[in-house]
């Protein structure tokens, strides 16, 4: 069973201290060349099956090793990358690296037959959704790596799809038809009409961390319990799997498991870390 075990990971810089030290302008000028300078790297955080505790895959989370300011988390530079257009090549790079990583994990332990190959989750920014190359780039990347589409899950935030018209949904539909899973990230933070879910080509809801936080006490607030229970039952009746984010304690994991959530992610299991770490966790897991 995967348990948190620090060590072997990068610390993110303190966002508040950094905010004072780094001007927005400074980052914006360094950003365009950061990709070619190889300053980005990816950490992977395991996705764990709540029923049996097995590692089923990982979410890829990008970081920027800034030459002066150290490691910056995505909240510091993704908005800038979206603003400057770098998000398209950066997003493609993250996808390519992650899919190749998934391929490597599969080669390293084809032995985990019971749970199948480790899956890889990659975040997509709204700007990538409107970029005409998305579907073809994804097909090419999967083919080059020799990875099946059903090993890939693309995460799109609920807010990016609110009020989405058909043009925006078309590329996602094509990817879903190919077998790529689409997850609705940070679900519950936007104001999307639940009935709207039927229209979206998604197969996974990622319940926002705020719900997990409200499961801190045991027993949790009865109203919060009802809300999560309702979301899970609606999701399951629509054939959607439910993943929960931000699980930090065993009590939360247990509560969310009882509520019927399928998969969990959070510091309780492991922090985001280098790919070898994920591989170790999955192997320990397979060994029993
Ligand atoms: P997200 O997709 O919702 O990712 C989950 C975030 O929660 C990650 O923050 C992760 O490190 C953090 N987290 C995981 N477990 C816990 C926990 O138990 N407690 C707490 N407090 N936090 C936890 P991170 O890495 O800072 O990423 C922030 C956001 O940046 C992501 O939110 C995602 O929206 C975006 N992002 C990350 N990588 C990429 C990328 O390659 N492309 C795009 N477009 N966005 C990305
Ligand atoms: Mg995500
Ligand atoms: Mg999320
Ligand atoms: Mg989130």
XYZ file of C-alpha atoms and ligand atoms in Angstrom:
337
model
C 0.000 0.000 0.000
C 1.359 3.424 -0.941
C 2.067 5.593 2.064
C 3.590 9.018 2.201
C 7.341 8.832 2.558
C 9.033 12.204 2.090
C 12.675 12.182 1.045
C 13.415 12.063 -2.602
C 11.334 15.058 -3.666
C 11.685 18.682 -4.598
C 10.382 21.409 -2.283
C 8.317 24.085 -3.949
C 9.459 27.613 -3.220
C 7.386 29.560 -0.699
C 4.894 31.315 -2.963
C 4.362 34.291 -0.651
C 7.979 35.117 -0.074
C 8.631 34.698 -3.751
C 5.726 36.863 -4.784
C 7.460 39.770 -3.104
C 10.857 38.980 -4.555
C 9.962 38.242 -8.127
C 8.203 40.689 -10.327
C 5.671 39.446 -12.763
C 7.674 41.183 -15.428
C 10.845 39.284 -14.549
C 9.142 35.936 -14.974
C 7.426 36.968 -18.163
C 10.704 37.842 -19.847
C 12.414 34.614 -18.744
C 9.498 32.368 -19.645
C 9.709 32.280 -23.470
C 13.212 30.775 -23.438
C 12.721 28.511 -20.426
C 11.418 25.657 -22.554
C 14.379 25.614 -24.933
C 16.736 25.989 -21.984
C 15.268 22.846 -20.476
C 14.191 24.512 -17.237
C 10.878 22.697 -16.879
C 10.503 19.330 -15.227
C 7.611 17.152 -14.240
C 6.679 15.615 -10.904
C 4.269 12.705 -10.698
C 1.719 12.132 -7.974
C 0.158 8.685 -7.606
C -3.521 7.985 -8.141
C -4.583 5.311 -5.710
C -7.579 2.994 -5.845
C -9.605 3.629 -2.679
C -10.924 0.097 -2.531
C -7.614 -1.779 -2.410
C -4.982 0.961 -2.051
C -3.186 0.012 -5.260
C -1.405 2.619 -7.366
C -3.263 2.939 -10.662
C -1.449 5.814 -12.264
C -0.171 9.324 -11.717
C -0.903 12.925 -12.471
C 1.846 14.873 -14.214
C 2.482 18.256 -12.566
C 4.884 20.655 -14.235
C 7.490 22.743 -12.369
C 9.924 25.405 -13.491
C 13.473 25.310 -12.166
C 14.179 28.996 -12.489
C 17.911 29.767 -12.569
C 17.594 32.524 -9.933
C 14.442 31.737 -8.032
C 14.566 27.993 -7.681
C 11.590 25.711 -8.193
C 8.353 27.478 -9.040
C 4.967 25.772 -8.923
C 2.566 25.916 -11.868
C 0.306 28.483 -10.224
C 3.198 30.925 -10.616
C 3.772 30.519 -14.331
C 0.888 28.700 -16.043
C -1.225 31.892 -16.133
C 1.744 33.692 -17.714
C 2.297 30.864 -20.162
C -1.364 31.076 -21.142
C -1.090 34.804 -21.559
C 2.018 34.642 -23.747
C 0.992 31.603 -25.788
C 3.877 29.480 -24.492
C 1.286 27.152 -23.000
C 0.793 25.399 -26.349
C 4.402 24.222 -26.823
C 4.809 23.770 -23.055
C 1.634 21.693 -22.837
C 2.765 19.584 -25.793
C 6.130 19.038 -24.087
C 4.443 17.963 -20.834
C 2.208 15.565 -22.745
C 5.115 14.050 -24.672
C 7.299 13.610 -21.564
C 4.439 12.148 -19.554
C 3.370 9.675 -22.203
C 6.967 8.532 -22.632
C 7.207 8.150 -18.882
C 4.051 6.028 -18.861
C 5.640 3.822 -21.504
C 8.771 3.426 -19.381
C 6.766 2.472 -16.296
C 4.954 -0.102 -18.317
C 8.213 -1.622 -19.475
C 9.577 -1.577 -15.941
C 6.726 -3.546 -14.484
C 4.578 -5.354 -16.911
C 4.106 -7.609 -13.873
C 1.173 -5.724 -12.399
C -1.314 -7.638 -14.466
C -4.188 -7.296 -12.035
C -4.423 -3.540 -12.389
C -3.142 -3.135 -15.942
C -0.607 -0.547 -17.087
C -0.143 2.584 -15.001
C -2.234 5.389 -16.391
C -1.027 8.931 -16.891
C -3.096 12.064 -16.231
C -2.077 15.306 -17.932
C -3.622 18.739 -17.360
C -4.874 20.704 -20.353
C -5.239 24.448 -20.306
C -8.267 26.024 -22.024
C -5.864 27.581 -24.562
C -4.788 24.117 -25.659
C -8.415 23.150 -26.214
C -8.873 25.870 -28.787
C -5.564 25.108 -30.494
C -6.278 23.291 -33.772
C -3.344 20.861 -33.385
C -4.526 19.249 -30.169
C -6.012 16.034 -31.526
C -3.269 15.356 -34.070
C -0.486 16.205 -31.619
C -1.974 13.803 -29.095
C -2.332 11.015 -31.657
C 1.266 11.539 -32.807
C 2.639 11.567 -29.276
C 0.825 8.354 -28.337
C 1.930 6.626 -31.526
C 5.554 7.688 -31.214
C 5.642 6.344 -27.659
C 3.672 3.210 -28.475
C 1.147 3.953 -25.742
C -2.539 3.022 -26.050
C -4.979 5.945 -25.876
C -6.757 4.352 -22.930
C -3.632 4.758 -20.782
C -4.013 8.532 -21.085
C -6.367 10.832 -19.198
C -6.574 14.518 -20.040
C -7.769 16.766 -17.214
C -9.769 19.855 -18.070
C -11.149 22.132 -15.372
C -14.844 22.436 -14.891
C -14.578 26.199 -15.334
C -12.953 25.763 -18.759
C -15.960 23.817 -19.971
C -18.716 25.928 -18.467
C -20.829 27.164 -21.301
C -18.534 25.432 -23.784
C -20.005 25.371 -27.264
C -19.758 22.485 -29.657
C -16.605 23.784 -31.338
C -14.769 23.613 -28.035
C -16.079 20.159 -27.218
C -15.355 18.656 -30.640
C -11.644 17.923 -30.093
C -12.418 16.432 -26.682
C -15.115 14.256 -28.231
C -12.688 12.987 -30.848
C -10.116 12.160 -28.204
C -12.759 10.422 -26.088
C -13.857 8.369 -29.093
C -10.253 7.258 -29.550
C -10.291 5.967 -25.981
C -8.569 8.832 -24.169
C -10.265 9.533 -20.837
C -11.327 13.086 -20.160
C -11.544 14.153 -16.517
C -13.371 17.182 -15.219
C -10.807 18.701 -12.845
C -11.574 20.713 -9.692
C -15.176 19.633 -9.951
C -17.554 21.464 -7.644
C -15.745 24.801 -7.713
C -17.439 26.113 -10.838
C -21.108 26.643 -11.238
C -21.853 24.177 -13.941
C -25.295 22.804 -14.231
C -25.133 19.169 -13.194
C -27.438 18.221 -16.054
C -24.797 19.737 -18.312
C -22.528 16.810 -17.484
C -24.403 14.622 -19.918
C -23.327 16.870 -22.759
C -19.630 16.666 -21.933
C -17.393 13.860 -23.226
C -16.002 13.207 -19.752
C -15.613 9.867 -18.006
C -14.083 10.990 -14.706
C -14.993 13.654 -12.152
C -12.163 14.956 -10.021
C -13.796 16.246 -6.893
C -12.124 19.439 -5.744
C -9.900 19.483 -2.677
C -12.382 21.692 -0.828
C -14.692 18.682 -0.441
C -11.860 16.569 0.901
C -10.993 19.312 3.383
C -14.519 19.255 4.733
C -14.012 15.553 5.558
C -11.286 16.496 8.047
C -13.306 15.764 11.158
C -14.813 12.380 11.722
C -17.740 12.241 11.422
C -17.739 15.027 8.849
C -20.320 17.777 8.546
C -23.580 16.007 7.638
C -24.451 18.501 4.901
C -21.042 18.078 3.233
C -21.465 14.329 3.457
C -24.826 14.581 1.714
C -23.390 16.771 -1.036
C -20.516 14.406 -1.768
C -22.833 11.437 -1.556
C -25.149 13.114 -4.067
C -22.335 13.955 -6.482
C -20.938 10.416 -6.303
C -24.300 8.810 -6.929
C -25.078 11.152 -9.813
C -21.612 10.532 -11.290
C -21.972 6.779 -11.029
C -25.442 6.842 -12.536
C -23.898 8.663 -15.511
C -21.091 6.072 -15.684
C -18.475 8.505 -14.480
C -15.731 7.480 -12.081
C -14.965 9.773 -9.147
C -11.432 10.760 -8.149
C -10.824 12.859 -5.044
C -8.018 15.366 -4.721
C -6.092 16.555 -1.681
C -6.441 13.536 0.603
C -4.131 14.340 3.498
C -5.297 11.968 6.237
C -6.382 8.375 6.631
C -9.711 9.560 8.081
C -10.461 11.490 4.896
C -9.534 8.522 2.747
C -11.796 6.247 4.769
C -14.722 8.658 4.716
C -14.411 9.161 0.953
C -14.122 5.440 0.385
C -17.323 4.849 2.345
C -19.017 7.541 0.267
C -18.185 5.508 -2.816
C -15.371 7.523 -4.383
C -13.219 5.400 -6.674
C -9.727 6.860 -6.723
C -7.779 9.247 -4.526
C -4.776 11.492 -4.751
C -3.043 13.437 -2.017
C -0.204 13.823 0.443
C -1.524 10.963 2.570
C -0.374 8.610 -0.195
C 2.497 10.595 -1.638
C 3.528 14.089 -2.593
C 4.318 14.795 -6.222
C 7.832 13.491 -6.900
C 10.292 12.257 -9.499
C 9.250 9.384 -11.779
C 11.439 6.809 -9.995
C 9.418 7.436 -6.854
C 6.165 6.545 -8.559
C 7.751 3.450 -9.966
C 8.906 2.412 -6.476
C 5.454 2.988 -4.985
C 3.811 0.949 -7.718
C 6.304 -1.876 -7.278
C 5.958 -2.024 -3.491
C 2.274 -2.062 -4.095
C 2.455 -4.935 -6.570
C 4.628 -6.918 -4.182
C 1.836 -6.790 -1.638
P -4.602 20.326 -10.185
O -4.617 19.737 -11.540
O -5.897 20.398 -9.464
O -3.503 19.516 -9.384
C -3.589 19.189 -8.030
C -2.793 20.147 -7.171
O -2.983 19.806 -5.802
C -1.296 20.069 -7.389
O -0.751 21.367 -7.153
C -0.837 19.130 -6.290
O 0.530 19.255 -5.952
C -1.739 19.576 -5.173
N -1.941 18.533 -4.169
C -1.902 17.192 -4.332
N -2.193 16.535 -3.201
C -2.428 17.480 -2.270
C -2.781 17.421 -0.872
O -2.966 16.370 -0.275
N -2.948 18.609 -0.225
C -2.764 19.801 -0.870
N -2.922 20.907 -0.155
N -2.438 19.895 -2.181
C -2.269 18.746 -2.870
P 0.348 21.979 -8.141
O 1.337 20.949 -8.548
O 0.855 23.239 -7.508
O -0.495 22.345 -9.417
C -1.450 23.380 -9.386
C -2.265 23.427 -10.643
O -1.466 23.785 -11.771
C -2.878 22.074 -11.030
O -4.019 21.834 -10.238
C -3.172 22.295 -12.496
O -4.386 22.993 -12.660
C -2.033 23.221 -12.910
N -1.019 22.434 -13.654
C -0.044 21.633 -13.192
N 0.669 21.082 -14.201
C 0.114 21.551 -15.348
C 0.372 21.352 -16.754
O 1.282 20.605 -17.172
N -0.419 22.035 -17.643
C -1.426 22.864 -17.227
N -2.178 23.497 -18.164
N -1.722 23.055 -15.927
C -0.960 22.414 -14.996
Mg -5.307 18.190 -12.480
Mg -7.419 19.141 -9.723
Mg -7.374 21.359 -7.705
